[in-house]
CSV table of C-alpha atoms and ligand atoms in Angstrom, one decimal:
chain,number,residue,atom,x,y,z
E,38,MET,CA,-0.6,-13.3,0.2
E,39,LEU,CA,1.1,-12.4,3.4
E,40,PRO,CA,0.5,-8.9,4.8
E,41,ASP,CA,3.4,-6.5,4.4
E,42,ILE,CA,5.2,-5.7,7.6
E,43,LYS,CA,5.1,-2.0,6.8
E,44,SER,CA,1.3,-1.9,7.3
E,45,PHE,CA,1.5,-2.4,11.0
E,46,LEU,CA,1.6,0.0,13.9
E,47,ARG,CA,4.2,-0.6,16.7
E,48,GLU,CA,1.6,-1.8,19.1
E,49,GLU,CA,0.3,-4.4,16.6
E,50,LEU,CA,3.9,-5.7,16.1
E,51,GLU,CA,4.4,-5.8,19.8
E,52,GLU,CA,1.4,-8.1,20.1
E,53,GLN,CA,2.8,-10.3,17.4
E,54,PHE,CA,6.2,-10.5,19.1
E,55,ARG,CA,4.5,-11.5,22.3
E,56,ALA,CA,2.8,-14.3,20.4
E,57,PHE,CA,6.2,-15.3,18.9
E,58,GLY,CA,7.7,-15.3,22.5
E,59,GLU,CA,10.2,-12.7,21.5
E,60,PRO,CA,11.5,-10.0,23.9
E,61,ALA,CA,10.2,-6.5,23.4
E,62,TYR,CA,13.6,-4.9,22.6
E,63,ARG,CA,13.6,-6.8,19.3
E,64,ILE,CA,10.8,-4.5,18.1
E,65,ALA,CA,13.1,-1.5,18.3
E,66,GLN,CA,15.7,-3.4,16.2
E,67,LEU,CA,13.1,-4.4,13.6
E,68,LEU,CA,11.7,-0.8,13.4
E,69,ASP,CA,15.3,0.5,13.0
E,70,TRP,CA,15.8,-1.9,10.0
E,71,LEU,CA,12.5,-0.9,8.5
E,72,TYR,CA,12.4,2.9,8.9
E,73,VAL,CA,15.9,4.0,9.6
E,74,ARG,CA,18.0,1.7,7.5
E,75,ARG,CA,15.1,1.0,5.1
E,76,ALA,CA,16.1,-2.6,4.6
E,77,THR,CA,14.6,-4.4,1.7
E,78,SER,CA,15.2,-8.0,2.8
E,79,TRP,CA,14.9,-10.0,6.0
E,80,SER,CA,18.5,-11.3,5.5
E,81,ALA,CA,19.8,-7.8,5.8
E,82,MET,CA,18.6,-7.6,9.4
E,83,THR,CA,21.8,-9.1,10.7
E,84,ASN,CA,21.3,-8.4,14.4
E,85,LEU,CA,18.0,-10.3,14.5
E,86,PRO,CA,18.4,-14.0,15.3
E,87,LYS,CA,17.9,-16.2,12.3
E,88,ALA,CA,14.9,-18.0,14.0
E,89,LEU,CA,13.1,-14.6,14.3
E,90,ARG,CA,13.8,-13.7,10.8
E,91,GLU,CA,12.4,-17.0,9.7
E,92,LYS,CA,9.2,-16.4,11.8
E,93,LEU,CA,8.9,-12.9,10.3
E,94,SER,CA,9.3,-14.1,6.7
E,95,ALA,CA,6.8,-16.8,7.3
E,96,ASN,CA,4.2,-14.3,8.5
E,97,PHE,CA,4.9,-11.1,6.7
E,98,SER,CA,6.0,-9.9,3.3
E,99,LEU,CA,8.5,-7.1,2.8
E,100,HIS,CA,7.9,-5.3,-0.5
E,101,ALA,CA,10.0,-2.5,-1.9
E,102,HIS,CA,8.9,-0.4,-4.8
E,103,THR,CA,10.8,-0.8,-8.0
E,104,LEU,CA,11.9,2.4,-9.8
E,105,ALA,CA,10.5,2.0,-13.3
E,106,ARG,CA,11.3,5.4,-14.6
E,107,LYS,CA,12.6,8.7,-13.3
E,108,GLN,CA,12.4,12.2,-14.7
E,109,GLY,CA,14.4,15.0,-13.2
E,110,SER,CA,13.8,18.6,-14.1
E,111,THR,CA,16.2,21.5,-14.5
E,112,ASP,CA,15.1,22.9,-11.1
E,113,THR,CA,15.9,19.6,-9.4
E,114,THR,CA,12.3,18.4,-9.0
E,115,GLN,CA,12.4,14.7,-9.5
E,116,LYS,CA,9.5,12.5,-10.5
E,117,PHE,CA,9.5,8.8,-9.7
E,118,LEU,CA,7.4,6.1,-11.4
E,119,TRP,CA,7.2,3.1,-9.1
E,120,GLN,CA,6.2,-0.3,-10.1
E,121,LEU,CA,4.2,-2.2,-7.4
E,122,SER,CA,4.3,-5.9,-6.8
E,123,ASP,CA,1.2,-6.5,-9.0
E,124,GLY,CA,2.7,-4.5,-11.9
E,125,ALA,CA,0.7,-1.4,-11.4
E,126,PHE,CA,2.4,2.0,-11.6
E,127,ILE,CA,2.2,5.0,-9.3
E,128,GLU,CA,4.1,8.3,-9.0
E,129,SER,CA,5.8,10.3,-6.3
E,130,VAL,CA,7.4,13.7,-6.9
E,131,LEU,CA,10.3,15.0,-4.9
E,132,ILE,CA,10.4,18.8,-4.7
E,133,PRO,CA,13.3,20.8,-3.1
E,134,ALA,CA,12.1,23.1,-0.4
E,135,ASN,CA,14.0,26.2,-1.3
E,136,PRO,CA,13.0,27.6,-4.7
E,137,ALA,CA,15.9,30.2,-4.4
E,138,LEU,CA,18.4,27.3,-4.8
E,139,TYR,CA,17.6,27.1,-8.5
E,140,GLY,CA,19.6,24.4,-10.0
E,141,GLU,CA,21.2,23.3,-6.8
E,142,ALA,CA,20.3,20.4,-4.6
E,143,SER,CA,18.5,21.3,-1.4
E,144,ASP,CA,18.6,19.2,1.8
E,145,ARG,CA,14.9,19.9,2.7
E,146,HIS,CA,12.4,18.3,0.5
E,147,THR,CA,8.7,17.7,0.1
E,148,LEU,CA,7.5,14.4,-1.3
E,149,CYS,CA,4.2,14.4,-3.1
E,150,ILE,CA,2.7,10.9,-2.7
E,151,SER,CA,-0.1,8.8,-4.4
E,152,THR,CA,-2.9,7.0,-2.6
E,153,GLN,CA,-4.6,5.1,-5.4
E,154,VAL,CA,-3.8,3.5,-8.8
E,155,GLY,CA,-5.8,5.8,-11.1
E,156,CYS,CA,-8.7,7.8,-9.7
E,157,ALA,CA,-12.5,7.4,-9.8
E,158,TYR,CA,-13.3,11.1,-9.5
E,159,GLY,CA,-12.7,11.9,-13.2
E,160,CYS,CA,-12.0,15.7,-12.9
E,161,LYS,CA,-12.0,16.8,-16.5
E,162,PHE,CA,-8.5,18.4,-16.5
E,163,CYS,CA,-6.6,15.6,-14.7
E,164,ALA,CA,-4.4,12.9,-16.1
E,165,SER,CA,-4.9,10.6,-13.0
E,166,GLY,CA,-8.5,9.9,-13.7
E,167,LEU,CA,-8.2,9.5,-17.5
E,168,ASP,CA,-7.9,5.8,-17.5
E,169,GLY,CA,-10.3,5.4,-14.6
E,170,PHE,CA,-9.7,3.8,-11.2
E,171,LYS,CA,-7.8,0.6,-10.6
E,172,ARG,CA,-7.4,0.1,-6.9
E,173,ASN,CA,-6.6,1.6,-3.5
E,174,LEU,CA,-3.0,1.6,-2.4
E,175,GLY,CA,-2.3,-0.6,0.7
E,176,VAL,CA,-0.9,1.1,3.8
E,177,HIS,CA,2.7,-0.2,3.1
E,178,GLU,CA,2.4,1.0,-0.5
E,179,ILE,CA,1.8,4.5,0.7
E,180,VAL,CA,4.6,4.4,3.4
E,181,GLU,CA,7.1,2.7,1.0
E,182,GLN,CA,7.0,5.8,-1.4
E,183,ILE,CA,8.9,7.8,1.2
E,184,LEU,CA,11.3,4.9,2.0
E,185,ALA,CA,12.0,4.1,-1.7
E,186,THR,CA,12.7,7.8,-2.4
E,187,GLU,CA,15.1,8.0,0.4
E,188,ARG,CA,16.8,4.8,-0.6
E,189,TRP,CA,17.2,6.3,-4.1
E,190,HIS,CA,18.6,9.5,-2.6
E,191,ALA,CA,21.1,7.6,-0.4
E,192,ALA,CA,22.3,5.6,-3.4
E,193,GLU,CA,22.7,8.8,-5.5
E,194,SER,CA,24.6,10.5,-2.6
E,195,SER,CA,27.0,7.7,-2.2
E,196,LYS,CA,27.7,7.6,-5.9
E,197,LEU,CA,28.4,11.3,-5.8
E,198,GLN,CA,30.7,10.8,-2.8
E,199,ILE,CA,32.7,8.1,-4.6
E,200,ALA,CA,32.9,10.2,-7.8
E,201,ASN,CA,34.1,13.2,-5.8
E,202,CYS,CA,36.8,11.2,-4.1
E,203,GLN,CA,37.9,9.7,-7.4
E,204,THR,CA,38.3,13.2,-9.0
E,205,SER,CA,40.1,14.6,-6.0
E,206,GLY,CA,42.3,11.5,-5.6
E,207,ALA,CA,41.4,11.3,-1.9
E,208,GLU,CA,40.5,8.2,-0.1
E,209,PRO,CA,36.8,8.1,0.7
E,210,ALA,CA,36.4,8.8,4.4
E,211,THR,CA,34.2,5.7,4.6
E,212,SER,CA,36.3,3.5,2.5
E,213,ASN,CA,36.0,0.6,4.9
E,214,GLN,CA,32.3,1.1,5.6
E,215,PRO,CA,29.3,1.2,3.4
E,216,PRO,CA,28.2,4.9,2.7
E,217,SER,CA,25.6,6.2,5.1
E,218,THR,CA,22.2,5.1,4.0
E,219,THR,CA,20.2,6.5,6.9
E,220,ASP,CA,20.1,10.2,5.9
E,221,ARG,CA,16.6,11.5,5.7
E,222,ILE,CA,15.6,14.0,3.0
E,223,VAL,CA,11.9,14.0,3.1
E,224,ASN,CA,10.6,16.3,5.8
E,225,ASN,CA,7.3,17.4,4.3
E,226,ILE,CA,4.6,15.2,2.7
E,227,VAL,CA,1.9,16.4,0.5
E,228,VAL,CA,-0.8,13.8,-0.4
E,229,MET,CA,-1.4,15.3,-3.8
E,230,GLY,CA,-0.2,12.5,-6.1
E,231,MET,CA,-2.4,10.1,-8.0
E,232,GLY,CA,-5.8,9.3,-6.5
E,233,GLU,CA,-8.3,10.8,-4.1
E,234,PRO,CA,-6.8,10.3,-0.6
E,235,LEU,CA,-10.0,10.6,1.3
E,236,ALA,CA,-11.5,7.8,-0.8
E,237,ASN,CA,-8.8,5.5,0.6
E,238,TYR,CA,-9.4,6.8,4.1
E,239,GLU,CA,-8.5,3.9,6.4
E,240,ASN,CA,-5.3,3.0,4.6
E,241,LEU,CA,-4.3,6.7,4.3
E,242,MET,CA,-4.8,7.3,8.1
E,243,LYS,CA,-2.8,4.3,9.1
E,244,ALA,CA,0.0,5.1,6.7
E,245,LEU,CA,0.2,8.7,8.0
E,246,LYS,CA,0.2,7.3,11.6
E,247,ILE,CA,3.3,5.2,10.7
E,248,LEU,CA,4.9,8.1,8.8
E,249,ASN,CA,4.2,10.5,11.7
E,250,ALA,CA,5.3,8.1,14.6
E,251,PRO,CA,8.7,8.7,16.2
E,252,TRP,CA,9.4,5.0,15.7
E,253,GLY,CA,8.4,5.3,12.0
E,254,GLY,CA,8.8,8.1,9.6
E,255,GLY,CA,9.2,10.8,12.3
E,256,ILE,CA,7.5,13.4,10.2
E,257,GLY,CA,5.4,16.0,12.1
E,258,ALA,CA,1.6,16.0,11.5
E,259,ARG,CA,1.9,19.7,10.7
E,260,LYS,CA,4.3,18.9,7.9
E,261,ILE,CA,1.7,16.6,6.3
E,262,THR,CA,-0.9,18.1,3.9
E,263,ILE,CA,-3.8,16.1,2.6
E,264,SER,CA,-5.4,17.4,-0.6
E,265,THR,CA,-9.0,16.5,-1.5
E,266,SER,CA,-11.3,17.2,-4.4
E,267,GLY,CA,-14.0,17.8,-1.8
E,268,LEU,CA,-15.3,14.7,-0.1
E,269,ALA,CA,-17.4,16.5,2.5
E,270,PRO,CA,-18.3,13.6,4.8
E,271,GLN,CA,-14.6,12.4,5.0
E,272,ILE,CA,-13.5,16.0,5.7
E,273,ARG,CA,-15.8,15.9,8.7
E,274,ARG,CA,-14.3,12.6,9.7
E,275,LEU,CA,-10.8,13.9,9.4
E,276,ALA,CA,-11.7,16.8,11.6
E,277,ASN,CA,-12.3,14.4,14.4
E,278,GLU,CA,-9.0,12.6,14.2
E,279,PRO,CA,-6.4,13.5,16.8
E,280,PHE,CA,-3.9,14.8,14.3
E,281,GLN,CA,-3.1,18.3,13.1
E,282,PHE,CA,-2.7,17.5,9.5
E,283,ARG,CA,-3.0,20.3,7.0
E,284,LEU,CA,-5.9,20.3,4.7
E,285,ALA,CA,-5.9,21.5,1.1
E,286,ILE,CA,-9.1,21.7,-1.0
E,287,SER,CA,-8.9,21.4,-4.8
E,288,LEU,CA,-11.4,24.1,-5.4
E,289,HIS,CA,-10.7,25.2,-9.0
E,290,GLY,CA,-14.0,27.1,-9.2
E,291,ALA,CA,-15.7,29.3,-6.7
E,292,THR,CA,-19.3,28.7,-8.0
E,293,ASP,CA,-21.2,25.5,-8.5
E,294,GLU,CA,-21.6,26.4,-12.1
E,295,VAL,CA,-17.8,26.3,-12.7
E,296,ARG,CA,-17.1,23.4,-10.5
E,297,ASN,CA,-19.8,21.3,-12.0
E,298,ARG,CA,-18.3,21.7,-15.4
E,299,ILE,CA,-14.9,20.4,-14.4
E,300,MET,CA,-15.3,18.3,-11.3
E,301,PRO,CA,-18.1,15.7,-11.2
E,302,VAL,CA,-17.6,15.4,-7.4
E,303,ASN,CA,-19.3,18.8,-7.0
E,304,LYS,CA,-22.6,17.3,-8.1
E,305,LYS,CA,-22.5,15.0,-5.1
E,306,TYR,CA,-21.1,17.5,-2.7
E,307,PRO,CA,-21.9,21.0,-3.9
E,308,LEU,CA,-20.1,24.0,-2.6
E,309,SER,CA,-22.6,24.6,0.3
E,310,GLU,CA,-21.8,21.2,1.7
E,311,LEU,CA,-18.1,21.4,1.0
E,312,THR,CA,-17.9,24.8,2.7
E,313,ALA,CA,-19.8,23.6,5.8
E,314,ALA,CA,-17.4,20.6,6.1
E,315,CYS,CA,-14.4,22.9,5.8
E,316,GLU,CA,-15.8,25.4,8.4
E,317,ASN,CA,-16.2,22.4,10.7
E,318,TYR,CA,-12.6,21.4,10.1
E,319,GLN,CA,-11.3,24.9,10.6
E,320,GLU,CA,-13.3,25.3,13.8
E,321,LEU,CA,-12.2,22.0,15.3
E,322,LYS,CA,-8.6,22.2,14.3
E,323,GLY,CA,-8.0,25.9,14.3
E,324,ARG,CA,-5.8,25.4,11.3
E,325,MET,CA,-5.7,27.5,8.1
E,326,ILE,CA,-7.0,25.6,5.1
E,327,THR,CA,-5.5,26.0,1.7
E,328,LEU,CA,-7.7,26.4,-1.4
E,329,GLU,CA,-6.0,25.1,-4.5
E,330,TYR,CA,-7.1,26.8,-7.6
E,331,ILE,CA,-5.7,25.7,-11.0
E,332,LEU,CA,-6.1,28.4,-13.5
E,333,ILE,CA,-7.4,27.0,-16.8
E,334,ALA,CA,-7.9,29.3,-19.8
E,335,GLY,CA,-11.5,30.3,-20.5
E,336,ILE,CA,-12.8,27.9,-17.8
E,337,ASN,CA,-12.2,29.5,-14.4
E,338,ASP,CA,-9.8,32.4,-15.0
E,339,SER,CA,-12.4,35.1,-15.4
E,340,LEU,CA,-12.6,37.9,-12.9
E,341,ALA,CA,-16.2,36.9,-12.2
E,342,GLN,CA,-14.7,34.2,-10.0
E,343,ILE,CA,-12.9,36.7,-7.8
E,344,LEU,CA,-15.7,37.9,-5.5
E,345,PRO,CA,-17.1,34.4,-4.7
E,346,LEU,CA,-13.6,33.1,-4.3
E,347,ALA,CA,-12.7,35.9,-1.9
E,348,MET,CA,-15.9,35.4,0.1
E,349,LEU,CA,-15.1,31.7,0.4
E,350,ALA,CA,-11.5,32.4,1.4
E,351,HIS,CA,-12.6,34.9,4.1
E,352,LYS,CA,-15.3,32.6,5.4
E,353,LEU,CA,-12.9,29.7,5.8
E,354,TYR,CA,-9.9,31.8,6.9
E,355,ALA,CA,-8.2,30.1,4.0
E,356,LYS,CA,-5.3,31.1,1.8
E,357,VAL,CA,-5.5,30.6,-2.0
E,358,ASN,CA,-2.8,28.8,-3.9
E,359,LEU,CA,-3.1,29.7,-7.6
E,360,ILE,CA,-1.5,27.1,-10.0
E,361,PRO,CA,-1.3,27.7,-13.7
E,362,TYR,CA,-2.7,24.6,-15.4
E,363,ASN,CA,-0.1,22.0,-16.6
E,364,LYS,CA,-1.0,20.8,-20.1
E,365,VAL,CA,-2.0,17.1,-20.2
E,366,GLU,CA,-1.5,15.3,-23.5
E,367,GLY,CA,-4.8,14.4,-25.1
E,368,LEU,CA,-6.8,17.0,-23.2
E,369,PRO,CA,-7.9,20.3,-24.7
E,370,TRP,CA,-7.3,22.5,-21.7
E,371,GLN,CA,-4.7,25.3,-21.7
E,372,ARG,CA,-3.0,27.4,-19.1
E,373,PRO,CA,-3.9,31.1,-19.3
E,374,SER,CA,-1.2,33.7,-20.2
E,375,GLU,CA,1.1,35.0,-17.5
E,376,GLU,CA,-0.7,38.3,-17.6
E,377,VAL,CA,-4.0,36.7,-16.9
E,378,CYS,CA,-2.5,34.7,-14.0
E,379,GLU,CA,-0.9,37.7,-12.5
E,380,GLY,CA,-4.1,39.7,-13.0
E,381,PHE,CA,-6.1,37.1,-11.2
E,382,LEU,CA,-3.6,37.1,-8.3
E,383,ALA,CA,-3.7,40.9,-8.1
E,384,ALA,CA,-7.5,41.0,-8.1
E,385,LEU,CA,-7.6,38.5,-5.2
E,386,GLU,CA,-5.1,40.4,-3.2
E,387,LYS,CA,-7.1,43.5,-3.8
E,388,GLN,CA,-9.9,41.7,-1.9
E,389,ASN,CA,-7.5,41.1,1.0
E,390,VAL,CA,-7.1,37.4,0.3
E,391,THR,CA,-3.8,35.8,1.2
E,392,ALA,CA,-2.8,34.3,-2.1
E,393,THR,CA,0.2,32.9,-4.0
E,394,LEU,CA,0.7,32.2,-7.6
E,395,ARG,CA,2.9,29.1,-8.2
E,396,ARG,CA,5.5,29.9,-10.8
E,397,GLU,CA,5.3,26.2,-11.5
E,398,LYS,CA,8.2,23.8,-10.8
E,399,GLY,CA,8.6,20.7,-12.8
E,400,HIS,CA,6.5,21.9,-15.7
E,401,ASP,CA,9.0,20.3,-18.0
E,402,ILE,CA,8.6,16.9,-16.4
E,403,ASP,CA,4.9,16.4,-16.7
E,404,ALA,CA,4.6,17.2,-13.1
E,405,ALA,CA,0.9,17.2,-12.9
E,406,CYS,CA,-0.2,14.0,-11.2
E,407,GLY,CA,-0.7,10.9,-13.3
E,408,GLN,CA,1.0,12.0,-16.4
E,409,LEU,CA,4.2,9.9,-16.3
E,410,ARG,CA,2.1,6.8,-15.5
E,411,LEU,CA,-0.2,7.5,-18.4
E,412,LYS,CA,2.6,8.0,-20.8
E,413,THR,CA,4.4,4.9,-19.7
E,414,GLU,CA,1.3,2.7,-19.9
E,415,ARG,CA,0.5,4.0,-23.3
E,416,GLU,CA,4.0,3.4,-24.6
E,417,MET,CA,3.8,-0.1,-23.2
E,418,ALA,CA,0.5,-0.7,-24.9
E,419,GLN,CA,1.9,0.4,-28.2
E,420,ALA,CA,5.1,-1.7,-27.9
Y,505,SAH,N1,-7.3,13.9,-5.6
Y,505,SAH,C1,-6.8,14.9,-4.7
Y,505,SAH,C2,-5.3,14.8,-4.6
Y,505,SAH,C3,-4.6,14.6,-5.9
Y,505,SAH,S1,-4.7,15.7,-7.2
Y,505,SAH,C4,-7.3,16.2,-5.2
Y,505,SAH,O1,-7.9,16.3,-6.2
Y,505,SAH,O2,-7.0,17.2,-4.5
Y,505,SAH,C5,-3.5,17.0,-6.7
Y,505,SAH,C6,-3.7,18.3,-7.3
Y,505,SAH,O3,-3.2,18.4,-8.6
Y,505,SAH,C7,-5.2,18.7,-7.3
Y,505,SAH,O4,-5.3,20.0,-6.8
Y,505,SAH,C8,-5.5,18.6,-8.8
Y,505,SAH,O5,-6.6,19.4,-9.1
Y,505,SAH,C9,-4.2,19.1,-9.4
Y,505,SAH,N2,-4.0,18.8,-10.8
Y,505,SAH,C10,-4.5,17.8,-11.5
Y,505,SAH,N3,-4.2,17.9,-12.8
Y,505,SAH,C11,-3.5,19.0,-12.9
Y,505,SAH,C12,-2.9,19.7,-14.0
Y,505,SAH,N4,-3.0,19.2,-15.2
Y,505,SAH,N5,-2.3,20.9,-13.8
Y,505,SAH,C13,-2.2,21.4,-12.5
Y,505,SAH,N6,-2.7,20.8,-11.5
Y,505,SAH,C14,-3.4,19.6,-11.6
Y,506,SF4,FE1,-8.8,12.4,-8.9
Y,506,SF4,FE2,-7.7,14.6,-7.7
Y,506,SF4,FE3,-7.3,14.1,-10.4
Y,506,SF4,FE4,-9.7,14.9,-9.5
Y,506,SF4,S1,-7.9,16.1,-9.4
Y,506,SF4,S2,-9.3,13.2,-11.0
Y,506,SF4,S3,-9.8,13.8,-7.5
Y,506,SF4,S4,-6.6,12.9,-8.6
């Protein structure tokens, strides 16, 4: 199998082009096709000489994710199920940036991306780990989630543009040209989809370098958040990278007793180790960490968690993001009542913790990671 062209950094491609005997300016043209126009075939790259396109196709593959299924919610959150070249499924979720624009399209979006097929960490409440771990995503499979989403969006916008012209009777302004396919809508990335990102460390880092580079995705490091269930050694490694990525910790319990019950990773890296790694990150990066805390009825929503959680948040200069649990089919866990969630938030705030309670988006589209894939795979198995 040939390596995918979207798994290479600019300098690596430059070296390859030198070996091909191609002039350096061709690189800029190629990158424009890949990351601005989001081409899905070599033949589309019409300003590259045919001989170069042949060399490229003999040495690299160029995969695009296939949209297998899409769910859109009433608040315009969209969930994509992509099929990869080996048939595996992964998910990305597109979330409009401005919650005030309820029911309206927003031009600023966050894309939640996956890093693995399945997950080996087996958190008890999570759909992604239910069927175990299949494989890591390659660099290009991480990068391609953004490109495929933007391709989908460009196609939708051009459909809308044509429909609008038809209803108004006006000639489309671009009637002699293809509609613009280069608009970007993803300006924030959260690595919170399926899989444990820090368990696919090398591929994740390279993919984020490509997405961050001005010649690639052009998304600022400060607009990229990596979420981890608590892989302490990899958090330390991340702290030494020359990037200002944001870090989110899936805490979900402020004591080892609670975390051990729901997150097996805590037995390997208990809170003392996790906290020390986070402190190190915070010190080296000077960045505020986010502690993600899913509220699960009867598991971690008791007020006994408030003091240890507040202590942790203060120690790490962290803010706490409370998320009412999203029901997963086949799992017994429930979200607490609204009163309990609001009470938990108020108790944290009373301890002077900066906290938010997510009045969840996308609840109606199985927004928690891994659910659409699981559903689709089970339906396919039944069929
Ligand atoms: N593996 C990484 C990133 C992916 S999970 C991690 O665990 O951080 C992304 C987030 O979704 C995590 O905070 C995870 O705990 C949360 N999550 C998983 N299942 C959920 C559910 N059913 N409802 C709400 N959040 C969920
Ligand atoms: Fe894996 Fe994160 Fe789900 Fe835990 S919460 S099983 S680490 S994806």
